[in-house]
Coordinates of C-alpha atoms in Angstrom, one line a residue:
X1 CA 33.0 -81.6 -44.4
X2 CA 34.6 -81.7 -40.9
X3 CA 31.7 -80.5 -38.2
X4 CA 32.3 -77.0 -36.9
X5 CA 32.2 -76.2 -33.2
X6 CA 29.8 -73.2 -33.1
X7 CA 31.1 -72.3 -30.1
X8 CA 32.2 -68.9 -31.1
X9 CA 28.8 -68.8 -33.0
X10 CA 26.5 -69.5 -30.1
X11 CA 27.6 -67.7 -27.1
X12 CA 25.4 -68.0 -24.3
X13 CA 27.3 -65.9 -21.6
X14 CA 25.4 -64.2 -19.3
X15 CA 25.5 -61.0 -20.7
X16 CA 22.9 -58.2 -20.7
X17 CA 21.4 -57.1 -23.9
X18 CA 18.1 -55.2 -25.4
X19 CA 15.7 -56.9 -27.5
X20 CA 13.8 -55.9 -30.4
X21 CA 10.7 -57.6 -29.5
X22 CA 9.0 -56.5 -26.3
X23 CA 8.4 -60.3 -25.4
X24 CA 10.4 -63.1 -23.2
X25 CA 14.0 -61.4 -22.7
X26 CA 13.9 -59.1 -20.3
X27 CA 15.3 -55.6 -21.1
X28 CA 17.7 -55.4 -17.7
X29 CA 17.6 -58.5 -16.3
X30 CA 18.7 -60.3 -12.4
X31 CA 20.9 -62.9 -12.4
X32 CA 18.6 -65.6 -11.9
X33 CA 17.3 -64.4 -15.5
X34 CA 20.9 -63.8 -16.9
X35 CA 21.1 -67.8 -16.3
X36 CA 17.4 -69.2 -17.6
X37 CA 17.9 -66.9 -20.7
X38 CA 19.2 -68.2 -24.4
X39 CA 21.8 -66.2 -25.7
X40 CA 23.1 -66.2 -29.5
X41 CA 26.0 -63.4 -30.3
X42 CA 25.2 -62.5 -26.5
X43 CA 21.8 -61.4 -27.9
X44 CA 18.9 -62.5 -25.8
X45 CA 16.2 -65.0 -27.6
X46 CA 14.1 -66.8 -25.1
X47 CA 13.6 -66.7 -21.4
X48 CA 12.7 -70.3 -20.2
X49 CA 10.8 -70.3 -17.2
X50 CA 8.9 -74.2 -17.1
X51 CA 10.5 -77.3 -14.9
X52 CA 10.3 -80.6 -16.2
X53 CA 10.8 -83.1 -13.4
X54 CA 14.0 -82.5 -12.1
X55 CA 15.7 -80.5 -15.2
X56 CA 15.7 -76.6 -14.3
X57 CA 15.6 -74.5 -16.8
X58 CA 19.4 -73.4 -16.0
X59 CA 19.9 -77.1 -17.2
X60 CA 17.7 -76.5 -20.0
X61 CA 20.0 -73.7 -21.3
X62 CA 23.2 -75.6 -20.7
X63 CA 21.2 -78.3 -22.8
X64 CA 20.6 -76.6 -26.0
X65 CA 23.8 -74.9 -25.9
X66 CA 25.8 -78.6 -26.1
X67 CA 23.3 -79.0 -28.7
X68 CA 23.9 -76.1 -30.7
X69 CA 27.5 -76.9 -30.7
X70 CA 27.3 -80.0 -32.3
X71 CA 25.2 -78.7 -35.3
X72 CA 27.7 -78.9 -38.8
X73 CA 28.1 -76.4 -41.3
X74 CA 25.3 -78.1 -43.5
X75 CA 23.3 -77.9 -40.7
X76 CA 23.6 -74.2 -40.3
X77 CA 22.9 -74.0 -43.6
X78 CA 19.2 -75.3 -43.8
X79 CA 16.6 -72.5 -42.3
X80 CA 14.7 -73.1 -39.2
X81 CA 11.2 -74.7 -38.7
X82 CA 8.1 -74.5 -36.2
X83 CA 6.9 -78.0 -35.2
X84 CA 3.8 -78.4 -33.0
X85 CA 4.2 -81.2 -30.3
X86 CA 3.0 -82.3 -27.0
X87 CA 5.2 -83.1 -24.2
X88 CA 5.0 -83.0 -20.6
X89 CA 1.5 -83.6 -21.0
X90 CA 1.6 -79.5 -22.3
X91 CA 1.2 -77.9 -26.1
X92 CA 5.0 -77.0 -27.5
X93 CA 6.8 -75.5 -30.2
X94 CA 9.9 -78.2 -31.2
X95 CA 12.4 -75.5 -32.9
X96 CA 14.7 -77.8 -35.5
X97 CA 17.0 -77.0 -38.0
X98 CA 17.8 -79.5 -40.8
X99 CA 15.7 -82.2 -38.9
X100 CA 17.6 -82.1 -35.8
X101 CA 15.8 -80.3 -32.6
X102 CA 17.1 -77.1 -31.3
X103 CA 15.1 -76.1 -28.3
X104 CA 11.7 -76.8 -26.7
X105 CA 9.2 -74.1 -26.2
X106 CA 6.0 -74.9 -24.3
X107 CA 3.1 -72.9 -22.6
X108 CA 5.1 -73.0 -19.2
X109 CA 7.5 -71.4 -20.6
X110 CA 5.5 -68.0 -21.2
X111 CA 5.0 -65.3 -19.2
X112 CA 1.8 -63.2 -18.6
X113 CA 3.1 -60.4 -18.7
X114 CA 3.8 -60.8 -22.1
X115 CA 0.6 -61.2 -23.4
X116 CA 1.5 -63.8 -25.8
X117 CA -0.1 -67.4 -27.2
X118 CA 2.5 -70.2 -27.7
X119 CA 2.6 -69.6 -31.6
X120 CA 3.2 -66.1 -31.3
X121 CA 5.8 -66.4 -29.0
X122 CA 7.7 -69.5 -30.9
X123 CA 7.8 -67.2 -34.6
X124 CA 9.4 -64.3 -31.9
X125 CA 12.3 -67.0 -31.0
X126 CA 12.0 -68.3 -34.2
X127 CA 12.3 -64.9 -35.9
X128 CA 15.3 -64.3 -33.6
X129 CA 17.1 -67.3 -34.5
X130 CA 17.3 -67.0 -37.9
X131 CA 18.5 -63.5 -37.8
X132 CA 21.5 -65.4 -36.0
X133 CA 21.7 -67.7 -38.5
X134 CA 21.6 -65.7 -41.5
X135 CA 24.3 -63.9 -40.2
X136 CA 26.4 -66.3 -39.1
X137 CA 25.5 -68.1 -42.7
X138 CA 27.1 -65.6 -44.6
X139 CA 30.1 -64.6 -42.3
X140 CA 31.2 -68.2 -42.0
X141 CA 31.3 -67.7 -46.0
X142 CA 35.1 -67.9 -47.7
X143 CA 34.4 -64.9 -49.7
X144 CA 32.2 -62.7 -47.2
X145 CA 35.1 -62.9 -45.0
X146 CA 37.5 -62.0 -48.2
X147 CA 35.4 -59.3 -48.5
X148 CA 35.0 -57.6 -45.0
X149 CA 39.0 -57.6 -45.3
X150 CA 38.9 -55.6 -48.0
X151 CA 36.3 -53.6 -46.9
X152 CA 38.3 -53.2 -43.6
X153 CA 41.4 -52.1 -45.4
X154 CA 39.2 -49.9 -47.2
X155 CA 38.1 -48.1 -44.3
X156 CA 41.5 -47.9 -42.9
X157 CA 42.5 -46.2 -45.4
X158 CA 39.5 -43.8 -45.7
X159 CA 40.3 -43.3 -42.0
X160 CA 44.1 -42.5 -42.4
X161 CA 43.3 -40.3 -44.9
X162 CA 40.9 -38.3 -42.8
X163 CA 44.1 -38.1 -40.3
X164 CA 46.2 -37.0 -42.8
X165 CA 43.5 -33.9 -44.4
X166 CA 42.9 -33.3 -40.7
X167 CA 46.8 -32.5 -39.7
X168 CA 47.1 -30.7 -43.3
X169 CA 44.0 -28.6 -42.3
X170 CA 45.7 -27.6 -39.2
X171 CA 48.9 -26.5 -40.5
X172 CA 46.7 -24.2 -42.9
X173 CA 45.6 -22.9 -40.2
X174 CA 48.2 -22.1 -38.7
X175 CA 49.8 -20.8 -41.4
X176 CA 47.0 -18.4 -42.1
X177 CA 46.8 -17.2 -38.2
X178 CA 50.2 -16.9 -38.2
X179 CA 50.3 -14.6 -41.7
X180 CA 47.2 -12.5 -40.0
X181 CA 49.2 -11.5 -37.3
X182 CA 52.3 -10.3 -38.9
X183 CA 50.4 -8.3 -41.2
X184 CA 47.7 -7.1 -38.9
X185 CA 44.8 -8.1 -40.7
X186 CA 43.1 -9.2 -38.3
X187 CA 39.6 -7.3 -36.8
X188 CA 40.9 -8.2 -33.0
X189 CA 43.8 -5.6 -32.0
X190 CA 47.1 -6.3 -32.6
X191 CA 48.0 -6.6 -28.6
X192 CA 45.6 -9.1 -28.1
X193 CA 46.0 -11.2 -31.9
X194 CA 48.7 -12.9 -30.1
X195 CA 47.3 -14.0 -27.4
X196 CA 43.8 -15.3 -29.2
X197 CA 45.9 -16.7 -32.2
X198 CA 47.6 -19.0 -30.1
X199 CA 44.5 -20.2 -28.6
X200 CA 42.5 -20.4 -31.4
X201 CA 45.4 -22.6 -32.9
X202 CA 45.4 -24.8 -30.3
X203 CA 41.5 -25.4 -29.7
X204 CA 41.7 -26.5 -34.0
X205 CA 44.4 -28.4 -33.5
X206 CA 42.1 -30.4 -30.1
X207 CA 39.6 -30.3 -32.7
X208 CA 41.3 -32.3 -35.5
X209 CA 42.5 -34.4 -33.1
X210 CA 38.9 -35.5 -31.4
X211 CA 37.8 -35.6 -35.7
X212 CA 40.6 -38.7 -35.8
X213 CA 39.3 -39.8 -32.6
X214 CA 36.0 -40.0 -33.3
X215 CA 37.2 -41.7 -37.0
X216 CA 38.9 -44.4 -35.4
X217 CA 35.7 -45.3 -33.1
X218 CA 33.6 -45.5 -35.7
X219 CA 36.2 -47.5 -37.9
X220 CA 36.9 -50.1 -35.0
X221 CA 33.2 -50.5 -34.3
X222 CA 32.6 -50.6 -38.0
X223 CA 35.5 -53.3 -38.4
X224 CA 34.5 -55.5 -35.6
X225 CA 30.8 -55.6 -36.9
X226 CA 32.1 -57.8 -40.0
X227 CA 33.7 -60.7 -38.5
X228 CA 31.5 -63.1 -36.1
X229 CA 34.5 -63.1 -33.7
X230 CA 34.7 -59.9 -33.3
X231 CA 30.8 -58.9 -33.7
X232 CA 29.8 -58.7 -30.4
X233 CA 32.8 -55.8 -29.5
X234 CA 30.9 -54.1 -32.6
X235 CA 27.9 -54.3 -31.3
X236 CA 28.8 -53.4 -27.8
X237 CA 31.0 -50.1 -28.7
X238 CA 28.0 -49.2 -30.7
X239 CA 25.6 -49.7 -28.0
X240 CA 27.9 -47.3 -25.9
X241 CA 28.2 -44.9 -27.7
X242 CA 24.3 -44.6 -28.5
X243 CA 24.1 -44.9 -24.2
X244 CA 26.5 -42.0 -23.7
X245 CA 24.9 -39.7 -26.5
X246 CA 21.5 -40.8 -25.1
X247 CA 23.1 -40.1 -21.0
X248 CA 24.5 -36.8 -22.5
X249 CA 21.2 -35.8 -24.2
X250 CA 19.3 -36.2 -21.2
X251 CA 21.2 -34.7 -18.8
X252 CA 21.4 -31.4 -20.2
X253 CA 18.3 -31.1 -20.8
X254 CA 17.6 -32.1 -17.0
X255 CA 20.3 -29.4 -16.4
X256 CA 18.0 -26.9 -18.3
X257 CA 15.9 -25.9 -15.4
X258 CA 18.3 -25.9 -13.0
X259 CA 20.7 -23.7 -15.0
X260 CA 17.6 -21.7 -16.0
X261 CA 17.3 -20.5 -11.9
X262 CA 21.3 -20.0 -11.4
X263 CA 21.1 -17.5 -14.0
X264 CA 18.5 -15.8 -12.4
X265 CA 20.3 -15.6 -9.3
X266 CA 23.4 -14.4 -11.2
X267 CA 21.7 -11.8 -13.0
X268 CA 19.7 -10.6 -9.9
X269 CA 23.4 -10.7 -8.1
X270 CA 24.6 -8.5 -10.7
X271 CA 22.1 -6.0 -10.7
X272 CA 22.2 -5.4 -7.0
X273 CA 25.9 -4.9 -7.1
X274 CA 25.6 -2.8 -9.9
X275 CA 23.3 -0.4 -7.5
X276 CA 25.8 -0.7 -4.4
X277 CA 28.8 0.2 -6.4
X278 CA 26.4 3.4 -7.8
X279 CA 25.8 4.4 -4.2
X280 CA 29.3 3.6 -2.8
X281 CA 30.4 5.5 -5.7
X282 CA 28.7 8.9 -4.2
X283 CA 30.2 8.3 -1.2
X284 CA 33.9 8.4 -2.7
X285 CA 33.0 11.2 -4.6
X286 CA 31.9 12.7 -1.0
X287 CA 28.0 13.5 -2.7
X288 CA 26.7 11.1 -0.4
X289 CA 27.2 10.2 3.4
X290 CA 26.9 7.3 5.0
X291 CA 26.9 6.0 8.6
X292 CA 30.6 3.9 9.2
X293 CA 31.2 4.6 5.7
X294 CA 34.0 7.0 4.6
X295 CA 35.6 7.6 1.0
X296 CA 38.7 6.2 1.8
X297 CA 37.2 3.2 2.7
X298 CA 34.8 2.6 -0.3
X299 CA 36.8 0.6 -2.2
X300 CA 37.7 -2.2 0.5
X301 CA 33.9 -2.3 1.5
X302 CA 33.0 -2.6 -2.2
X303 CA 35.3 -5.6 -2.4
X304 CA 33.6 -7.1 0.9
X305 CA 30.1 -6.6 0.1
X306 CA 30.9 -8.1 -3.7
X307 CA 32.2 -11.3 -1.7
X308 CA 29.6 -11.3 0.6
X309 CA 26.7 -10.9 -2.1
X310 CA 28.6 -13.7 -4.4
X311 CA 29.2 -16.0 -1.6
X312 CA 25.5 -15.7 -0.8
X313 CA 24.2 -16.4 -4.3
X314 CA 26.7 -19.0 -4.6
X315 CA 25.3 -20.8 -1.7
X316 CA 21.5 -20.2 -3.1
X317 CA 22.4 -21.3 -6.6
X318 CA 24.6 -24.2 -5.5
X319 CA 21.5 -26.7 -5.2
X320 CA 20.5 -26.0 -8.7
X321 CA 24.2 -27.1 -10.3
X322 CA 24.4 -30.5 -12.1
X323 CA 25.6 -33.0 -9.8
X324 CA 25.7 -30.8 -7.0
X325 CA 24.6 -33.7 -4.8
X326 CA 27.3 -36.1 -6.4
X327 CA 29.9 -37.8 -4.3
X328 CA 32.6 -36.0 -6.4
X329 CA 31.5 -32.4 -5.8
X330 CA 31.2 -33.4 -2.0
X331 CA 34.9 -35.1 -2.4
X332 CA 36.2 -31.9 -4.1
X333 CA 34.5 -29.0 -1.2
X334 CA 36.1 -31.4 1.1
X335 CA 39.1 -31.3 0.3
X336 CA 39.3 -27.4 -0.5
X337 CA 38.0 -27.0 2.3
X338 CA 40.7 -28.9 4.0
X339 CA 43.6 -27.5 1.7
X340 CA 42.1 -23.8 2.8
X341 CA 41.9 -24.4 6.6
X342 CA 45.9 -25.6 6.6
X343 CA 47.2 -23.3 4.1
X344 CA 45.2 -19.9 4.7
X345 CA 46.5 -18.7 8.8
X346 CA 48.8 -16.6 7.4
X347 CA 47.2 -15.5 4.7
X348 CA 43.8 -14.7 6.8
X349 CA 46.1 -12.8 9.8
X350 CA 47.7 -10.3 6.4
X351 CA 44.4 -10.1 5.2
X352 CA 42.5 -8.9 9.0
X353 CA 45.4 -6.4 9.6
X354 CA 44.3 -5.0 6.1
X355 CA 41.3 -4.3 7.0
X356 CA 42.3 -2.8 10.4
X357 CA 44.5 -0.5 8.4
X358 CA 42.0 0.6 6.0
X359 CA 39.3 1.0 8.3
X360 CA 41.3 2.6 10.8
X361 CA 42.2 5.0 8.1
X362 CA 45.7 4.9 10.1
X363 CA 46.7 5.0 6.0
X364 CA 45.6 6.1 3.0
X365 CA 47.4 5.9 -1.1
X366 CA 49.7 9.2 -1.3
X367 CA 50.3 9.1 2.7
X368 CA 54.3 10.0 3.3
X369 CA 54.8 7.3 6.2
X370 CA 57.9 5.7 8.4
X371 CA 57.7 1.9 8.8
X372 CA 60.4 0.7 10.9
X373 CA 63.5 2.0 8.6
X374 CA 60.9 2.3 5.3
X375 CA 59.9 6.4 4.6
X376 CA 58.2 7.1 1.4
X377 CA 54.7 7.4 -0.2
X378 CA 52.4 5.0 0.1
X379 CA 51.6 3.8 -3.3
X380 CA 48.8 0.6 -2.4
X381 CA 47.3 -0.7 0.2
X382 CA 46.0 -4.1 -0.6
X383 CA 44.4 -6.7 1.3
X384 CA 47.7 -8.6 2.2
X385 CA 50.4 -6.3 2.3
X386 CA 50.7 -2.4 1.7
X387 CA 53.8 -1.4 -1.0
X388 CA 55.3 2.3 -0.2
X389 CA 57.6 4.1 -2.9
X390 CA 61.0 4.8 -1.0
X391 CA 63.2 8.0 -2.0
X392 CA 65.3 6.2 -4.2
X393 CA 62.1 5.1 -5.7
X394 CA 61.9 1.2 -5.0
X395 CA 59.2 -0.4 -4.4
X396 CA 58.9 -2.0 -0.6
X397 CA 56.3 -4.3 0.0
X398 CA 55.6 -4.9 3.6
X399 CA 53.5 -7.3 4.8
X400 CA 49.9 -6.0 6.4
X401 CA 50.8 -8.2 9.8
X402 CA 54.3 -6.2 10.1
X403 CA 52.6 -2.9 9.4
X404 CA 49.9 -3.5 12.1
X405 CA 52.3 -5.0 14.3
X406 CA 55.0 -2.4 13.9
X407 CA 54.8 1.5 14.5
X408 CA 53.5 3.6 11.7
X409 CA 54.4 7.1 11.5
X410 CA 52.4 9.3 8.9
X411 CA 54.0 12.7 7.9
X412 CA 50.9 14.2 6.1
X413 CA 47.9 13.1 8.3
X414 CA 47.0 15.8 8.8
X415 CA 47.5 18.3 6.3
X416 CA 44.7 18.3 4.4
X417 CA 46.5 19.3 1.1
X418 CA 49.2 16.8 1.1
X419 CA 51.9 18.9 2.3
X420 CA 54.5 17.6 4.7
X421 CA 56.5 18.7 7.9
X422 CA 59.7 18.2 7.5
X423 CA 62.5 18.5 10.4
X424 CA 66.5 18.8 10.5
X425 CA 68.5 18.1 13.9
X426 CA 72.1 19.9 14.3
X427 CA 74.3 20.0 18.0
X428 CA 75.8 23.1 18.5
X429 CA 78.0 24.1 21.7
X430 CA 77.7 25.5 24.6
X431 CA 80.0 28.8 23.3
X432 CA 77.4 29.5 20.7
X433 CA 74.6 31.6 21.8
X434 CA 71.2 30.1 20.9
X435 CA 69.7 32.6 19.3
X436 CA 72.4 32.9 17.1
X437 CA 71.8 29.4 16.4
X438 CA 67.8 30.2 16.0
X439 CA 68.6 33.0 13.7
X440 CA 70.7 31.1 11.5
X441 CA 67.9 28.0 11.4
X442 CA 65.7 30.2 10.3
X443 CA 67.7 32.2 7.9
X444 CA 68.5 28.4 5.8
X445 CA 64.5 27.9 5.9
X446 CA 63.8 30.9 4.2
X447 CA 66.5 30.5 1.7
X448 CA 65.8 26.7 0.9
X449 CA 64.0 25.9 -2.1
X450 CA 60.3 23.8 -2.0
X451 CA 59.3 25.9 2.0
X452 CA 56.3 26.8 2.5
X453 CA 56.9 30.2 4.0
X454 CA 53.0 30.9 4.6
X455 CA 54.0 28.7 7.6
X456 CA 57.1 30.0 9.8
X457 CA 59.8 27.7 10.6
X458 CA 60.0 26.7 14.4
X459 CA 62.9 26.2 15.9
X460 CA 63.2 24.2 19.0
X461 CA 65.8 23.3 21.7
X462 CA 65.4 19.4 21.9
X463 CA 68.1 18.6 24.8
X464 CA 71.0 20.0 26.9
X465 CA 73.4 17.4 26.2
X466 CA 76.8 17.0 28.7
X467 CA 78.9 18.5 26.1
X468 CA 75.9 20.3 23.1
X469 CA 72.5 21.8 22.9
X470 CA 70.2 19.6 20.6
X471 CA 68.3 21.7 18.3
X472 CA 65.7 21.1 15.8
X473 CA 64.3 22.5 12.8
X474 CA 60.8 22.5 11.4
X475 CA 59.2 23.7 8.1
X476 CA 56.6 23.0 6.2
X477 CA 56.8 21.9 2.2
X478 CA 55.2 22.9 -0.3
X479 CA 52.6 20.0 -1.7
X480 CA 53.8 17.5 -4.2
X481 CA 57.1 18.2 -2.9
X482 CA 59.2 15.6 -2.8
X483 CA 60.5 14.6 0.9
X484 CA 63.9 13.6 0.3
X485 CA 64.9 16.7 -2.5
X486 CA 63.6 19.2 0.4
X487 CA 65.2 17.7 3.1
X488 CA 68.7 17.5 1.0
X489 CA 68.0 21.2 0.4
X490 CA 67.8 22.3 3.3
X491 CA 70.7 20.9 4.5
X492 CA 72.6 22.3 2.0
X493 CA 71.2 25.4 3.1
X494 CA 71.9 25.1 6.6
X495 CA 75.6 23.9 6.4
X496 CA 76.0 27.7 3.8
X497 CA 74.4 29.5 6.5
X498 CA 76.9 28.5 9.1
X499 CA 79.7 28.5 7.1
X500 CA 78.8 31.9 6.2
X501 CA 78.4 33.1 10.4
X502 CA 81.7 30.8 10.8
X503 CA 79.7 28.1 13.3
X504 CA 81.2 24.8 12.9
X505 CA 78.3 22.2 13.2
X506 CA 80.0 20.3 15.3
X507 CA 79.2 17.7 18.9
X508 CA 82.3 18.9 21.3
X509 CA 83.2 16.4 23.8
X510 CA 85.7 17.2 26.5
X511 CA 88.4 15.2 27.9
X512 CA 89.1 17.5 30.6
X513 CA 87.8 20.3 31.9
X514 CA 88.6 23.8 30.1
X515 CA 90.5 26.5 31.7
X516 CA 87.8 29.0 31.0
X517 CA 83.8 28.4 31.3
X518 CA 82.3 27.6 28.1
X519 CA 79.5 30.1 28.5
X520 CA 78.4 33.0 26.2
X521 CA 79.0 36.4 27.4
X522 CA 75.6 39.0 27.3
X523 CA 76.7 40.9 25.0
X524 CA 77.4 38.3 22.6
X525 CA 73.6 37.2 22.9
X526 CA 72.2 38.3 19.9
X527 CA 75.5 37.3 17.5
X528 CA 74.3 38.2 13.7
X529 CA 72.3 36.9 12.0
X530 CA 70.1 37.3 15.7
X531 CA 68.6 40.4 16.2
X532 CA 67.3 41.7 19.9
X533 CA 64.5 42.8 20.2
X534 CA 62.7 46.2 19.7
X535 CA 63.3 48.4 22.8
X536 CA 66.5 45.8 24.2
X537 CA 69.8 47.1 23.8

């Protein structure tokens, strides 16, 4: 037969590798070792280390690898022999194989370290080497390889049939979650089934899908493992995988500890908010006082004092998190950190005037106030912007900055059982008498629905216009009343009541001057519904 170049046989890269034997390869070795070591199948045998005259033993490795390439199929089919000679004026080991020498081992070559004689460590190598050759016997065999094809295709098959039960079990799955849900048989409520179907469905299907993955892997590495071309990826996926279980195994149980202490801190976090919520909690329900503290502001300084306490366990606990120290956590705070100082100015100017509001108690939830052209109830008051219900009952959200920045008139301050003032404006002229015009203000309060009567209306004179008196009318509601149904009451109310004394609400304005003064005689002073009083005629 034709020779065979065994050059796909005896590969002698410089590779790293672990050896069985605890002898002459070393386990992660330099490169100066990488290049004095012999490899077969990239799998370490010998480390030479002696210098014959000029020949290093770099040129010793390229040596017996130009020998090894010329050996024949015959020749790798003879097994390999131990013979003790003497060269160099040194005891050696000549490794041959079907009469021909393979490699030189001597006593320089040995390492004391190792704590080896020359015999023991020639049957290591040669123990080694004909592990390689065995294997590389029976691969390079017509019907060995026949057969890892059909033993490949085998396990391709095996492994699209594992795809294929794998997608069937999904779509079961789904089927069933799906059936659950429409007929509510389920022991999670129907609101949430939804929801937590979905999920569920999804986290099967990622785990069918990491099944197929994990098929395929061992398949490929399975595959590769029976052809000598392809051994070494076999061997090295293998390896990998046994590396990143083994890296995965040990760090979590480095972790442990670590993990073992941030719960503590979490748990001790917990349990002190869990006693400042109980106090703050007294103090809403005004069983408790505190210094600075008042109900209406509990709930913002629970909020603060839960991100203060978090912030502070989070910076004792951050130490103990795996890879807390890593260049990647660092890379990530950096650039939050960076993303946070650009992006939060605006958001950090509506969140202070929050707290000036709240703590300012310039507003509170169920407060009637006037922002800028915005009346109604105030509905929430939340860190960024404060929403009020208007009377036509939308929803205005106004930004915290605007409400701070703006003026803020609140109608029920101070009444202490939500009630509210409310006020009308009419002009009237000149030729009315006033307290005609008093009378008749007072006569629409009493007769409007939703007045708190307890409280009499007041009546004053705002301004003596050019041409009309400015007058202004002032009741108080009853609480819960709603602002804009009394004040469209009242009006109502006020327009009958003049009707009914034949007053026309109504600004004059004069061109010219009249002939006659516009003036109200004395004995028209006290025009019904006005009344003098006792002992006045």
């Amino acid at each position: 037969m034709k020779k065979i170049l065994l050059a796909f046989a005896f590969c002698f890269a410089a590779l790293s590798g672990f050896s069985s034997y605890a002898a002459e390869p070393r386990q992660a070795p330099t490169e100066q070792e990488r290049a004095r070591t012999v490899y077969i199948f990239h799998q370490p045998i010998v480390m030479l280390q002696a210098k014959f005259g000029l020949t290093t033993p770099e040129e010793r490795v390229l040596r017996i690898r130009n020998t090894l390439r010329n050996f024949t199929e015959a020749d790798v089919r003879e097994p390999l022999s131990i013979v003790p000679v003497t060269r160099y004026n040194q005891q050696g080991r000549l490794i041959v194989m079907n009469g021909k020498p393979v490699m030189l081992l001597t006593e320089g070559d040995l390492d004391e370290g190792d704590d080896l004689t020359l015999d023991q460590a020639a049957q290591r190598v040669l123990a080694r080497m004909e592990a390689q050759r065995m294997a590389l016997r029976d691969q390079y065999d017509t019907g060995w390889l026949a057969l890892s094809t059909v033993k490949t295709a085998a396990g391709l098959l095996g492994l699209l049939l594992l795809c294929y039960g794998a997608w069937r079990s999904w779509r079961w799955f789904r089927r069933v979650y799906r059936r659950r849900i429409v007929e509510n048989r389920s022991r999670v409520p129907q609101s949430w089934r939804r929801y937590i179907g979905a999920i569920e469905i999804r986290l099967y299907a990622l785990l069918m899908f990491l099944l197929g993955l994990i098929g395929f892997y061992v398949w490929l590495s399975w595959a590769f493992s029976l052809f000598p071309w392809t051994r070494v990826w076999g061997t090295s996926l293998g390896d990998w995988t046994l590396r990143v279980v083994q890296q995965i195994a040990l760090a979590i149980v480095s972790a442990l500890p670590g993990l073992t202490i941030v719960l503590i801190i979490f748990l001790i976090t917990a349990f002190i908010l869990k006693l400042l919520r109980m106090v703050l909690n007294q103090v809403e329900a005004c069983r408790l006082q505190l210094p600075g503290v008042h109900p209406e502001t509990v709930g913002a300084t629970r909020k603060l004092i839960s991100v203060a306490v978090w912030l502070f366990a989070l910076s004792a606990a951050w130490p103990f998190l795996p890879g807390a120290n890593s260049l990647a956590f660092k890379g990530i705070s950096v650039f939050f950190g960076l993303m946070l100082t650009l992006g939060s100015a605006g958001v950090m100017n509506h969140a202070m005037s929050g707290l000036v509001l709240i703590y300012s108690r310039a507003l509170r939830k169920g407060d009637v106030i006037r922002v800028a052209d915005n009346e109604g109830k105030v509905s929430e008051i939340g860190m960024l912007a404060t929403k009020i219900i208007t009377r036509e009952n939308y929803v205005v959200t106004v930004p915290n900055a605007v409400v701070v920045s703006g003026k803020i008139t609140n109608l029920s301050a101070l009444q202490p059982d939500g009630s509210l003032n409310l006020t009308a404006s009419v002009t009237i002229g000149y030729d009315t008498p006033w307290r005609q015009v008093h009378a008749m203000l007072e006569l629409a309060a009493k007769r409007a629905k939703g007045i708190d009567l307890s409280e009499p209306p007041l009546v004053r004179q705002l301004g003596l216009m050019d041409w009309y008196i400015a007058y202004e009318l002032q009741v108080r509601l009853l609480p819960e009343q709603s602002l804009a149904v009394a004040r469209n009451e009242l009006h109502s109310q006020i327009q009958d009541v003049f009707n009914e004394f034949n007053v026309q609400i109504m600004s004059p304005n004069f061109v010219m001057q009249p002939e006659g003064s516009v003036m109200v005689a004395k004995e028209n002073w006290y025009t019904a519904p006005a009344k003098p009083p006792q002992g006045e005629t």
